[in-house]
XYZ file of C-alpha atoms in Angstrom:
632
model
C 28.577 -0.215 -28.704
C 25.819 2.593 -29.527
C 23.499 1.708 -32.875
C 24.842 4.260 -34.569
C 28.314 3.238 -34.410
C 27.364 -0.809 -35.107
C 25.162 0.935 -37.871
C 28.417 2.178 -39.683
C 30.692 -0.605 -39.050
C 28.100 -3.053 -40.716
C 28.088 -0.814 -43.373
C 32.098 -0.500 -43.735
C 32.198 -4.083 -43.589
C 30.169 -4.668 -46.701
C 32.817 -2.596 -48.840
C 35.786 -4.209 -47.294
C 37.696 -6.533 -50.225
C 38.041 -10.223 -49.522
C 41.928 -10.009 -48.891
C 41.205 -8.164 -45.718
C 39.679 -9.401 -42.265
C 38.235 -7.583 -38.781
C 38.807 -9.068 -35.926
C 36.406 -8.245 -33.097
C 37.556 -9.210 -29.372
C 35.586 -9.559 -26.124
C 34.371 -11.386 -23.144
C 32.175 -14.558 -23.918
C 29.182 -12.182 -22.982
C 30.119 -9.475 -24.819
C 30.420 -10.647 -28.088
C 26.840 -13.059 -27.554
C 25.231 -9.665 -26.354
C 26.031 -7.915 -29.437
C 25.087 -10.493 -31.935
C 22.063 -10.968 -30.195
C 21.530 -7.453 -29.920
C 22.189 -6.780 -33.550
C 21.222 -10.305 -35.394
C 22.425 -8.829 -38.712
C 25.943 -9.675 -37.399
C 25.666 -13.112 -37.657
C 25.555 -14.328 -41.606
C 28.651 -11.656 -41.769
C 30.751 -13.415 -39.227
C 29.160 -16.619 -40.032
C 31.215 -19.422 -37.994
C 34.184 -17.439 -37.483
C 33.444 -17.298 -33.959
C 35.972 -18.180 -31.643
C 34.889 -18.994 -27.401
C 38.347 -19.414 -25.631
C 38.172 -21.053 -22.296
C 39.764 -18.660 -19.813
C 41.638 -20.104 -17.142
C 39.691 -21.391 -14.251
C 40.485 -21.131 -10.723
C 42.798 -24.148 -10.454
C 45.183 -22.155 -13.309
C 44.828 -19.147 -11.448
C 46.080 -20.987 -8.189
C 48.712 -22.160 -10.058
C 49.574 -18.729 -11.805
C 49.013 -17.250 -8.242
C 51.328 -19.890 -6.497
C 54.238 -19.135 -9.050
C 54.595 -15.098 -8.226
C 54.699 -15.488 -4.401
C 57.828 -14.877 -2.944
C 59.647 -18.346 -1.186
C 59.018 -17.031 2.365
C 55.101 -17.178 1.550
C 54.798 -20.482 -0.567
C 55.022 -22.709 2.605
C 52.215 -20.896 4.484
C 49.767 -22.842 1.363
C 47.688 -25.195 2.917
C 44.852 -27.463 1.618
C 42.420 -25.472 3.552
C 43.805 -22.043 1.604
C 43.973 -23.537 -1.776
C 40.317 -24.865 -1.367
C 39.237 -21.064 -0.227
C 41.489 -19.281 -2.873
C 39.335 -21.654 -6.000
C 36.031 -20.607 -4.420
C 36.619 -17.506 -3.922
C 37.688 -16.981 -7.631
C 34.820 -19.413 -8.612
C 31.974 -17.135 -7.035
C 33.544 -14.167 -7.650
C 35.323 -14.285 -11.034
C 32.890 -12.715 -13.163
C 32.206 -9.718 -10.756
C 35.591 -8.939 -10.478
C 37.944 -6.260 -12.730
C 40.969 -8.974 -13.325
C 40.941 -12.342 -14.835
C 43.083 -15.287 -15.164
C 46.705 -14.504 -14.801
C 45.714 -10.372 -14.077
C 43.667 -11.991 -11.157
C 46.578 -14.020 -10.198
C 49.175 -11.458 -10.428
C 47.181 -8.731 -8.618
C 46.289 -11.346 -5.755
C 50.203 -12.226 -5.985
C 51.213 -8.717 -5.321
C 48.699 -7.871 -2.452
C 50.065 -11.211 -0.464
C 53.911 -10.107 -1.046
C 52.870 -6.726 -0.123
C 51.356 -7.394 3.580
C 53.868 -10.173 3.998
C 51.296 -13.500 4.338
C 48.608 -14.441 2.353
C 45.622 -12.762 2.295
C 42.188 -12.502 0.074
C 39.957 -9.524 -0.663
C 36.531 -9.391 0.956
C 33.983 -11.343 -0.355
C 31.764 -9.122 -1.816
C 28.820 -11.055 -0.764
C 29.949 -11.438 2.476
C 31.062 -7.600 3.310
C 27.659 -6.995 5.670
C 25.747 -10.719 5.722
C 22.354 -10.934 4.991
C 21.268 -11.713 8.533
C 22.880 -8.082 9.434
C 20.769 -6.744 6.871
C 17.710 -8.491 7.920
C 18.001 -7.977 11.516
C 17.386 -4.039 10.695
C 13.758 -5.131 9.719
C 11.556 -4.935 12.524
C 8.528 -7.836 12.064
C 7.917 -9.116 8.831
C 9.523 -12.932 9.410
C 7.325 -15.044 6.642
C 8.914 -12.525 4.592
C 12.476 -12.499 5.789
C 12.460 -16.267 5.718
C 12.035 -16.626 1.629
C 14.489 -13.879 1.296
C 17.112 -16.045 3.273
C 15.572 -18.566 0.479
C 16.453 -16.813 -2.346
C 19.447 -15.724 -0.901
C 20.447 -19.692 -0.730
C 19.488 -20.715 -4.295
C 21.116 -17.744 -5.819
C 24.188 -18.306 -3.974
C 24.141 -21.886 -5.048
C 23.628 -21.106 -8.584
C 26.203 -18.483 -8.366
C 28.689 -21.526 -7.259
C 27.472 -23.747 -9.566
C 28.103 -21.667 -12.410
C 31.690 -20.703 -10.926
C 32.072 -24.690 -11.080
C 31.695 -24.642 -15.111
C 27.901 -25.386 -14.663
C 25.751 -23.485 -17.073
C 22.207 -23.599 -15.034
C 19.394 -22.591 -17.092
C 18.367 -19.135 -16.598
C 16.921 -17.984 -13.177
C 13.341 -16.407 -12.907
C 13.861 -14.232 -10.242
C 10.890 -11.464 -11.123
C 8.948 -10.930 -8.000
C 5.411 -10.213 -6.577
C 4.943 -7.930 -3.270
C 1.595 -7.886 -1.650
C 0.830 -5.988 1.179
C -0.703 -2.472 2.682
C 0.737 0.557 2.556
C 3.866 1.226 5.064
C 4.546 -2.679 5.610
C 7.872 -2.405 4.124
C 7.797 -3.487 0.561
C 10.171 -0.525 -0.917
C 12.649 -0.794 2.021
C 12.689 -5.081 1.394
C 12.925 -4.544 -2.372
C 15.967 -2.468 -1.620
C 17.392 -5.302 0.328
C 16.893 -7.763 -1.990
C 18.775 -5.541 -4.425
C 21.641 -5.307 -2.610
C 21.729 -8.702 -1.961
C 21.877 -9.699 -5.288
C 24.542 -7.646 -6.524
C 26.424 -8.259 -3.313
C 25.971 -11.936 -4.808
C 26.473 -11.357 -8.174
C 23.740 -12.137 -9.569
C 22.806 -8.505 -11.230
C 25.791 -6.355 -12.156
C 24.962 -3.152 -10.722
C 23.165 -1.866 -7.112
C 20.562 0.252 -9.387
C 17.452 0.107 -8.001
C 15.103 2.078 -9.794
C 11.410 3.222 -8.527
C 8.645 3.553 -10.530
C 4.628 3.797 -10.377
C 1.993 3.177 -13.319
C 1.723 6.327 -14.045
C 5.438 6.693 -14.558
C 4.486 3.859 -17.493
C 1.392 5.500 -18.845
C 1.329 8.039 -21.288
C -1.277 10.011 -22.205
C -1.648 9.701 -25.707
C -1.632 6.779 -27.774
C 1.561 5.236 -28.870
C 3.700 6.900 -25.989
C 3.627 4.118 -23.276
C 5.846 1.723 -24.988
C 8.410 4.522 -25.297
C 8.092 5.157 -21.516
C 8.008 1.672 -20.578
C 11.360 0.669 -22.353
C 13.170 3.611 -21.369
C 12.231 2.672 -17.777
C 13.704 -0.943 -18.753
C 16.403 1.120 -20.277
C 17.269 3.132 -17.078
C 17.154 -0.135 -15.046
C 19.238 -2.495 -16.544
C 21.782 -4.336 -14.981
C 19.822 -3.732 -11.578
C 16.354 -3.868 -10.259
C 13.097 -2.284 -11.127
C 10.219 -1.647 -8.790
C 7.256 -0.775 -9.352
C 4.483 0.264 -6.720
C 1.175 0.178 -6.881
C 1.868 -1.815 -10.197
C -2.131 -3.277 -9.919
C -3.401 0.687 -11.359
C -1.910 -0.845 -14.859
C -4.443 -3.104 -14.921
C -7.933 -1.419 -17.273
C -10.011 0.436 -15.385
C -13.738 1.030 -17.065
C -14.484 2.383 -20.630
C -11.526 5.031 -20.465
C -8.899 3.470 -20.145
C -7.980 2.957 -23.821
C -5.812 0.094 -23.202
C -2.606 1.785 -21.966
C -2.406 -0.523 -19.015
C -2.928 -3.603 -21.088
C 0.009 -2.151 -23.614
C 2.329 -1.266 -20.307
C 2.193 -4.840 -19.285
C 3.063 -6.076 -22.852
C 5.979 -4.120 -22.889
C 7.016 -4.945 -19.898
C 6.656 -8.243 -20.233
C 8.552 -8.267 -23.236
C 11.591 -6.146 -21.762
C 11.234 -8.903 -18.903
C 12.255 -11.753 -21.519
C 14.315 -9.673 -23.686
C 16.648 -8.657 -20.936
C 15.824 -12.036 -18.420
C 19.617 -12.315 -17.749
C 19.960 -8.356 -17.035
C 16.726 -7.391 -15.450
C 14.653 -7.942 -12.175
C 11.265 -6.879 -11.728
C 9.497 -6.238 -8.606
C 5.358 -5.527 -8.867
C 4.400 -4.008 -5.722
C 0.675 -2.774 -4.163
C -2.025 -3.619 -2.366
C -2.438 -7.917 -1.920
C -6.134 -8.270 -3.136
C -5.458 -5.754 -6.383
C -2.163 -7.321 -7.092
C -3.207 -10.910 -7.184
C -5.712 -9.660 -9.381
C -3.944 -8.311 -11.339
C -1.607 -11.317 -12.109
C -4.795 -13.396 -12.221
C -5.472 -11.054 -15.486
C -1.891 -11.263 -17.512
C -0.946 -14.873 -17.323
C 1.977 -13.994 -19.457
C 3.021 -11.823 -16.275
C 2.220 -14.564 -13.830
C 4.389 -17.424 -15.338
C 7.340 -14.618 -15.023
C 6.897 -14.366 -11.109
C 9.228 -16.414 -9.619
C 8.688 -15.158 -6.255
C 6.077 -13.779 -4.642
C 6.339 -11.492 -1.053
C 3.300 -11.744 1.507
C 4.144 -8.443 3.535
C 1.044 -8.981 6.830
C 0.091 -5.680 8.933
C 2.365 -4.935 11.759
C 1.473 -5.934 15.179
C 0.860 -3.438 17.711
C 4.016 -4.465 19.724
C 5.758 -3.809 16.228
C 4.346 -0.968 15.512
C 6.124 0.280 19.048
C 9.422 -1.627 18.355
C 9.584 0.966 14.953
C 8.575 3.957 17.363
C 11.951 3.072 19.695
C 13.791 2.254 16.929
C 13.384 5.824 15.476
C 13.223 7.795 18.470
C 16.836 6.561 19.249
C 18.071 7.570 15.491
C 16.588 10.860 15.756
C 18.547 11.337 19.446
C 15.742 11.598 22.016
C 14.800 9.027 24.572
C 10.734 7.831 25.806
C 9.423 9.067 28.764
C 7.099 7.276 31.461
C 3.317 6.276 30.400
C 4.726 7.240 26.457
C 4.246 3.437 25.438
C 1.368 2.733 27.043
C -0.754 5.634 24.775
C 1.190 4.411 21.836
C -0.058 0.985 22.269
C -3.723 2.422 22.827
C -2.981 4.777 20.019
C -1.715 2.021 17.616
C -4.654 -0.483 18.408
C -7.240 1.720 17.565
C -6.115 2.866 14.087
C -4.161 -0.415 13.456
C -7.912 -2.255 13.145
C -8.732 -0.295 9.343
C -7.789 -1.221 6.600
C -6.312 1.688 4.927
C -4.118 1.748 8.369
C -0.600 3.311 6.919
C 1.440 0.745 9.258
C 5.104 1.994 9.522
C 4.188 5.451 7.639
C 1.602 5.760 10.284
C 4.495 5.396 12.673
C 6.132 7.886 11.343
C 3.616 10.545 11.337
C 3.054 9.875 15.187
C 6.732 10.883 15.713
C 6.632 13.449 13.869
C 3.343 15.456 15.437
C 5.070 13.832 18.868
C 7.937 15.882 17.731
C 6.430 19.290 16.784
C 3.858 19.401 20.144
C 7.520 18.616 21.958
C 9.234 21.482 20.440
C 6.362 24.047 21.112
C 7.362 22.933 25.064
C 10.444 24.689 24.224
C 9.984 27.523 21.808
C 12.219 30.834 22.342
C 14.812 28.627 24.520
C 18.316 28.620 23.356
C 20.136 25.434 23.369
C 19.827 23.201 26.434
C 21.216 20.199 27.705
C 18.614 18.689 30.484
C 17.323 15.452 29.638
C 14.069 16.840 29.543
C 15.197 18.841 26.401
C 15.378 15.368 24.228
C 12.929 13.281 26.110
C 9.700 12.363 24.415
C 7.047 12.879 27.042
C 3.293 11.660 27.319
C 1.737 15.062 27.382
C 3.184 15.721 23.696
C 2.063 12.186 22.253
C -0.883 13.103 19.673
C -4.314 12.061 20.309
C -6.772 10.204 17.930
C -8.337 13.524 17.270
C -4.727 14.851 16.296
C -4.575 12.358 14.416
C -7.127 13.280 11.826
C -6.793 16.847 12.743
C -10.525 17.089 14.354
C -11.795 20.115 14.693
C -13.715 21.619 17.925
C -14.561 17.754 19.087
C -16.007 17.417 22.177
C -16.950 13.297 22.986
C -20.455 13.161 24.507
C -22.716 10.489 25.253
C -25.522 9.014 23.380
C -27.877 10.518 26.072
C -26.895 14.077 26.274
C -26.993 14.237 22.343
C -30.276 12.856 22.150
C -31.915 14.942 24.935
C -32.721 17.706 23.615
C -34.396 16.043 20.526
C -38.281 16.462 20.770
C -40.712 12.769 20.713
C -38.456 10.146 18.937
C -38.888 7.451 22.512
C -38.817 4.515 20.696
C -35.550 5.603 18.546
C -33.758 6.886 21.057
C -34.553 3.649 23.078
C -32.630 1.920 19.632
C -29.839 4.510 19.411
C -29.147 4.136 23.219
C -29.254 0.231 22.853
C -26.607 0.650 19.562
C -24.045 3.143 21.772
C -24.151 0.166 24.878
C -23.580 -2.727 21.880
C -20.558 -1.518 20.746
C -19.123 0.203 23.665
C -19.214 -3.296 24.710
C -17.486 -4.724 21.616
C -14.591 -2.090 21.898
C -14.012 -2.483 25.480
C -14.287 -6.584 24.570
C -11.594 -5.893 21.780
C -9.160 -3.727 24.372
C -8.988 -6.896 26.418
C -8.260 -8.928 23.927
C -11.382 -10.679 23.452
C -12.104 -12.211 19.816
C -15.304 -11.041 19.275
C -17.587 -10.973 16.036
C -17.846 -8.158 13.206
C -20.903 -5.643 13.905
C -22.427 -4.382 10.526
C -23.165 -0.840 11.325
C -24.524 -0.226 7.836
C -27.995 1.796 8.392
C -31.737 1.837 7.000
C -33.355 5.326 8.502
C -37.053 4.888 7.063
C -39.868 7.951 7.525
C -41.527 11.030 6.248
C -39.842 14.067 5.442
C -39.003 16.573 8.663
C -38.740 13.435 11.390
C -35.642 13.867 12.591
C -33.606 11.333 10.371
C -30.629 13.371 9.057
C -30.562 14.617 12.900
C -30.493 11.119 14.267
C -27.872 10.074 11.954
C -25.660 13.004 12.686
C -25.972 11.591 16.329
C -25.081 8.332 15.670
C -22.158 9.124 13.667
C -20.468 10.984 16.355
C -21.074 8.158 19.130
C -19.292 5.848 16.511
C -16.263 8.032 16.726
C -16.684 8.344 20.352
C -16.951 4.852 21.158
C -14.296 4.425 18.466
C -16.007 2.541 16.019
C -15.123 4.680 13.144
C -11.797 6.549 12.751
C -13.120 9.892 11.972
C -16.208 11.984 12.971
C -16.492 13.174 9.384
C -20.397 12.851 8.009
C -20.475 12.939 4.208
C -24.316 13.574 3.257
C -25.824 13.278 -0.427
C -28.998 12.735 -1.972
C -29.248 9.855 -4.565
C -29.883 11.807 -7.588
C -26.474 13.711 -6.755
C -24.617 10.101 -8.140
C -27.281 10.066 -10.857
C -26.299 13.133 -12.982
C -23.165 11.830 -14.247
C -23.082 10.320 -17.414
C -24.122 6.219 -17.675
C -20.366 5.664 -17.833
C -19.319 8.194 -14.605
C -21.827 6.682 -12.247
C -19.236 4.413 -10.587
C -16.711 6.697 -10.804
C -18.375 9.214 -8.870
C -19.758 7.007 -6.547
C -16.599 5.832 -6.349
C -15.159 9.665 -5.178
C -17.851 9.859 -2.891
C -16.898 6.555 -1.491
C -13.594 7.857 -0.787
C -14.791 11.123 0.367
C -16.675 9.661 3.387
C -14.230 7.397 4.498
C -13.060 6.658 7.935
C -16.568 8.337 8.449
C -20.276 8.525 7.656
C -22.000 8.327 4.164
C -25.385 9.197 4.695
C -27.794 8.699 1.615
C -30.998 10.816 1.727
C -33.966 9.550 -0.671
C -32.121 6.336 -1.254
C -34.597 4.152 -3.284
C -34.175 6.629 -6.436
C -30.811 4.497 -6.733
C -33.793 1.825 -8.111
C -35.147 4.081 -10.976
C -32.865 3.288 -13.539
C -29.491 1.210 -14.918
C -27.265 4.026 -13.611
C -28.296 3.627 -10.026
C -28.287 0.428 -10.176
C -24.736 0.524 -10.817
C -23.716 3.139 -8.279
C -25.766 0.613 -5.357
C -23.473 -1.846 -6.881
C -20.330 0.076 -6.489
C -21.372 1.003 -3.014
C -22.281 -2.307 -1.806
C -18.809 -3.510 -3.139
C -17.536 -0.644 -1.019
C -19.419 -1.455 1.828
C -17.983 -5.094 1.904
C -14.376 -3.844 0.637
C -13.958 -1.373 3.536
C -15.766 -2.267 6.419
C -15.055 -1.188 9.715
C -13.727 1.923 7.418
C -16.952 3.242 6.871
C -20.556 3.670 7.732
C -22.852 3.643 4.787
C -26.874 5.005 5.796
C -29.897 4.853 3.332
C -32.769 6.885 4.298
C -36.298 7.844 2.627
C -39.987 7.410 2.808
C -40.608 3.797 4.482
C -43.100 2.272 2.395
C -39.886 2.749 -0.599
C -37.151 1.947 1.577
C -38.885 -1.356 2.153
C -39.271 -2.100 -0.987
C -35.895 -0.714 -2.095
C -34.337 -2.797 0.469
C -36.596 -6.021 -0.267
C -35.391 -5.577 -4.032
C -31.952 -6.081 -3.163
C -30.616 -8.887 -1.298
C -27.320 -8.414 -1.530
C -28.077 -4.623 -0.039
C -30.251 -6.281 2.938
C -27.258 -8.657 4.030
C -25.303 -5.795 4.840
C -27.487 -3.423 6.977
C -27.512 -4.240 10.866
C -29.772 -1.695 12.329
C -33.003 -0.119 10.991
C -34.954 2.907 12.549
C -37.908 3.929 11.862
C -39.180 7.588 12.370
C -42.956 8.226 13.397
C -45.055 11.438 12.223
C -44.478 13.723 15.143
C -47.881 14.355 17.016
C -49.388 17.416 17.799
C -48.160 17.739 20.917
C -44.342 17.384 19.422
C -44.794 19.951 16.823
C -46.509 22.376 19.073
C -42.689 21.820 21.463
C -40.619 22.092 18.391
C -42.971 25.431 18.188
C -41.898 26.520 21.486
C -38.074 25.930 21.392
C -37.845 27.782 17.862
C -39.159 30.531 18.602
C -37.716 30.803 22.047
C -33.995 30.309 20.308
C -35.044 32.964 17.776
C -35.619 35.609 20.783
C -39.724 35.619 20.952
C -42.204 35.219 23.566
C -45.476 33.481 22.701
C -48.241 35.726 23.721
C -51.846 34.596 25.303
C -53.200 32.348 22.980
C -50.718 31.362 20.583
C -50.397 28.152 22.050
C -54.021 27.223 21.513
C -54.105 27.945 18.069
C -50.475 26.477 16.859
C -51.738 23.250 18.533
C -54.934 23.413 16.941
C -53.209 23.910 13.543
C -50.991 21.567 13.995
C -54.048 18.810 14.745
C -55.527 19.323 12.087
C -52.777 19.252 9.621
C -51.379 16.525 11.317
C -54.639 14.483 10.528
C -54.751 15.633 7.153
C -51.714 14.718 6.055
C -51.899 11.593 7.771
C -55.207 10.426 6.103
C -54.007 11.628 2.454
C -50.622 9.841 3.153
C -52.957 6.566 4.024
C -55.590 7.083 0.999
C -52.406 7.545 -1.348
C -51.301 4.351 -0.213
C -54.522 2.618 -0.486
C -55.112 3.781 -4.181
C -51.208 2.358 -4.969
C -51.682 -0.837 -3.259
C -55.124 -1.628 -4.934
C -54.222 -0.050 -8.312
């Protein structure tokens, strides 16, 4: 009954004389649901409320047995009366008839197909295991859902029995990445409960924070409970549910107020309502760790683990057939390499990543075909290797070429003793991703990088280098080199320091971050807290991205000697000597012979002199500098 019209018939009965009387009829739950609903009801019915007991299933037997026709009443048999009560005792309150309407439509349906029959269970129309077996993987999770599936069953019975169990908590928790099947689960488990009769409708109603957070103030309560609203009878879910929880100085709360309400709709509406909070397993166990309120209302909680690779292919197949092509020869064996090199990061898509596969698989198969009208060979709807996309398609590279450490070095001028380091890094982890391929367990490398020297050595140069031999070798997922200088994360306000290092974080990743005149992080409070965001990122994503700090070496030392937490996380360090005279004066020569000029007589002689002598000077002022700081 709409407010409005409970509104006015409140008000009519207050004028109503005392020689009259209204008479409201309902179900048991219909009558508690409005009183409840609108408390002001009670004082005016006071105890004029009246439960009848509606026939149970032994009456309805009865009722049922006394509107066969003769031929049929000798076909009862123990075993059909004991399956005619429990099929009206788990079903009865899901169904459109009761008590003698139940009896005389079951009657009818019998004397209709001449013997006696029963309507499908509901529950039992496709069985769970059907269901299940549709999920590829995933068995820690399938086995509480045939858990739940058992206790809500017997509950189900045991309230068909005349039991009146106390109410369920069946709000759950999903944790797990991206594309590991949480959504498609949550719809299961929907349809499993209404199939059971547990929730009254099949609703199942998706939702993210920001669908719960307004803008302005006062608005997310409104949005919250018409979201309950929407969703009652049925199930909500919610994804990435942890991005309600408050996140710096502007958030303003409406997070903390979404969960409230929630939380509250979650009591108020415990027998009419499931929730599911879905996202990532780390962020979502914090956030329940934050709202105990929320966490004594989970009464389940989902652990959804990575796909294997072998899983990963099993999805592949299982799609390729649905979408009417078959796999050709060697297709598997580059999905399997394709699937164990992404699979390894941790912002790896899973099934979604799956997906994406098929579908570039599916575009480079129909450019095989363009300008051909229909066609019938098998090659026509065959998946073949040629059109299976490469890493590089993968994150749409542009004009890659993989080359080895050596060639890419080569033409650098001087540098022995890094190149010696950089050609010792490419061998280490070749090593450890050919080890991994075989199946070896083998230990974490931290790649993070210290590149320590004066200005013009060849450090940004060097890095570049490196960063491509990681994506070579495979190392990193993407050749993509993000480069900043620290001062770029200082000129955001005190409070958007981690949120810009926090963009830049995500900018560079799958790649390189490189970090140019690092140790000005050290100058003040606001660097300090962007090196604390990135060596949280650092620890939160590795094997997702490189991080390199370089600068002046006598302040990289001391930057990294000032932070241990920093230091723990950086594997290699290179350091970058003054070029000599004899470098500069070939860096001379191959610049000017790229720009298009010859050196005449005697240009030589003088560009190495210069170069001496500079190279001395600066050398001796960089020394007396450092003299004068370390005595002073």
């Amino acid at each position: 009954m709409p407010d409005t019209l409970v509104n006015s018939f409140i008000s009519a009965l207050s004028r109503i004389v005392d020689d009259r009387y209204i008479l409201l009829v309902g179900t048991t739950e219909e009558v508690e649901g409005l009183i409840r609903s609108h408390k002001v009801l009670a004082p005016t019915f006071g105890e004029n409320i009246v439960f009848l007991k509606g026939m149970d299933a032994s009456g309805v037997l009865k009722e049922f047995m006394s509107n066969l026709e003769d031929d049929l009443k000798p076909q009862i048999t123990d075993e059909f009366r004991a399956r005619f009560k429990d099929f009206v005792e788990f079903n009865g309150d899901i169904l459109a008839f009761k008590g003698a309407e139940l009896a005389d439509y079951l009657s009818k349906e019998a004397n209709a197909s001449g013997h006696l029959i029963l309507p499908k269970d509901r529950h039992t129309s496709s069985s769970l295991d059907d269901m299940l077996d549709e999920i590829v993987g995933l068995e820690n999770v399938k086995e509480t859902i045939r858990g739940l599936e058992q206790y809500a069953t017997f509950m189900k019975r045991a309230k068909g029995h005349g039991s009146t169990p106390p109410s369920s908590n069946l709000h759950m928790l999903f944790q797990g990445n991206p594309g590991t099947g949480k959504t498609m689960v949550g719809r299961l488990i929907s349809r499993m409960l209404y199939k059971i009769g547990i929730v009254k409708s099949s609703k199942f109603i998706e939702a993210s924070a920001r669908d719960l957070i307004a803008k302005y103030v006062g608005n997310t309560n409104k949005m919250v409970y018409d979201k309950i609203q929407e969703a009652l009878g049925g199930v909500l879910f919610i994804d990435e549910a942890y991005a309600l929880m408050p996140q710096g100085e502007d958030s303003v709360g409406y997070g903390a107020e979404a969960i409230a309400e929630l939380i509250k709709g979650m009591e108020d509406h415990k027998d009419d309502l499931i929730v599911i909070f879905a996202g990532y397993e780390k962020e979502m166990q914090g956030l329940v760790d934050a709202n105990p309120g929320l966490a004594s209302r989970i009464g389940y909680t989902f652990h959804f683990d990575d796909y294997s690779v072998e899983e990963l292919l099993q999805i592949f197949r299982i799609n390729v057939t649905k979408s009417g092509f078959s796999i050709g020869e060697g297709v598997e064996d580059r999905l399997r390499r394709l699937f164990a090199y992404f699979s390894r990061f941790k912002s790896f898509g899973n099934g979604r990543f799956v997906m994406e596969v098929l579908q570039k698989a599916l575009v480079n198969h129909a450019r095989n075909f363009t300008g051909m009208t229909a066609n019938t060979s098998p090659e026509y709807l065959t998946i073949t290797v040629d059109v299976v996309p490469t890493r590089q398609d993968m994150f749409d590279a542009i004009d890659w070429k993989a080359r080895s450490a050596e060639d890419m070095l080569e033409p650098l001028v001087g540098l022995g003793i890094v190149k010696e380091e950089v050609l010792a890094l490419e061998r280490t982890v070749a090593f450890r991703e050919v080890a991994l391929k075989a199946g070896i367990d083998v230990p974490d490398l931290n790649l993070n990088m210290v590149f320590q020297g004066n200005p013009g050595t060849g450090k940004t140069t060097v890095a570049r280098i490196v960063g491509s031999i990681l994506y070579n070798i495979g190392a990193v997922p993407s050749n993509h080199f993000e480069e900043i200088q620290a001062k770029d994360l200082l000129n955001s306000s005190r409070a958007g320091v981690a949120k810009e290092t926090g963009k830049v974080l995500d900018r560079a990743m799958g790649g390189v971050l490189f970090i140019d005149e690092a140790y000005a992080l050290m100058e003040n409070a606001g660097g300090r807290e962007a090196l604390a965001v990135l060596v949280k990122g650092m620890e939160d994503h590795k094997g997702e991205i490189v991080v390199m700090f370089a600068g002046y070496q006598r302040e990289m030392r001391a930057f990294i000697d000032e932070n241990p937490c920093l230091a723990s996380r950086i594997g290699y360090t290179f350091d970058f000597e003054d070029y000599g005279a004899d470098d500069l004066l070939e860096i001379f020569r191959r610049k000017m012979e790229k720009a298009g000029f010859e050196l005449g007589e005697g240009v030589e002689g003088g560009a190495h002199d210069a170069f001496r002598y500079f190279h001395s000077v600066e050398t001796s002022e960089t020394a007396a500098s450092s003299t004068a700081t370390s005595r002073s």
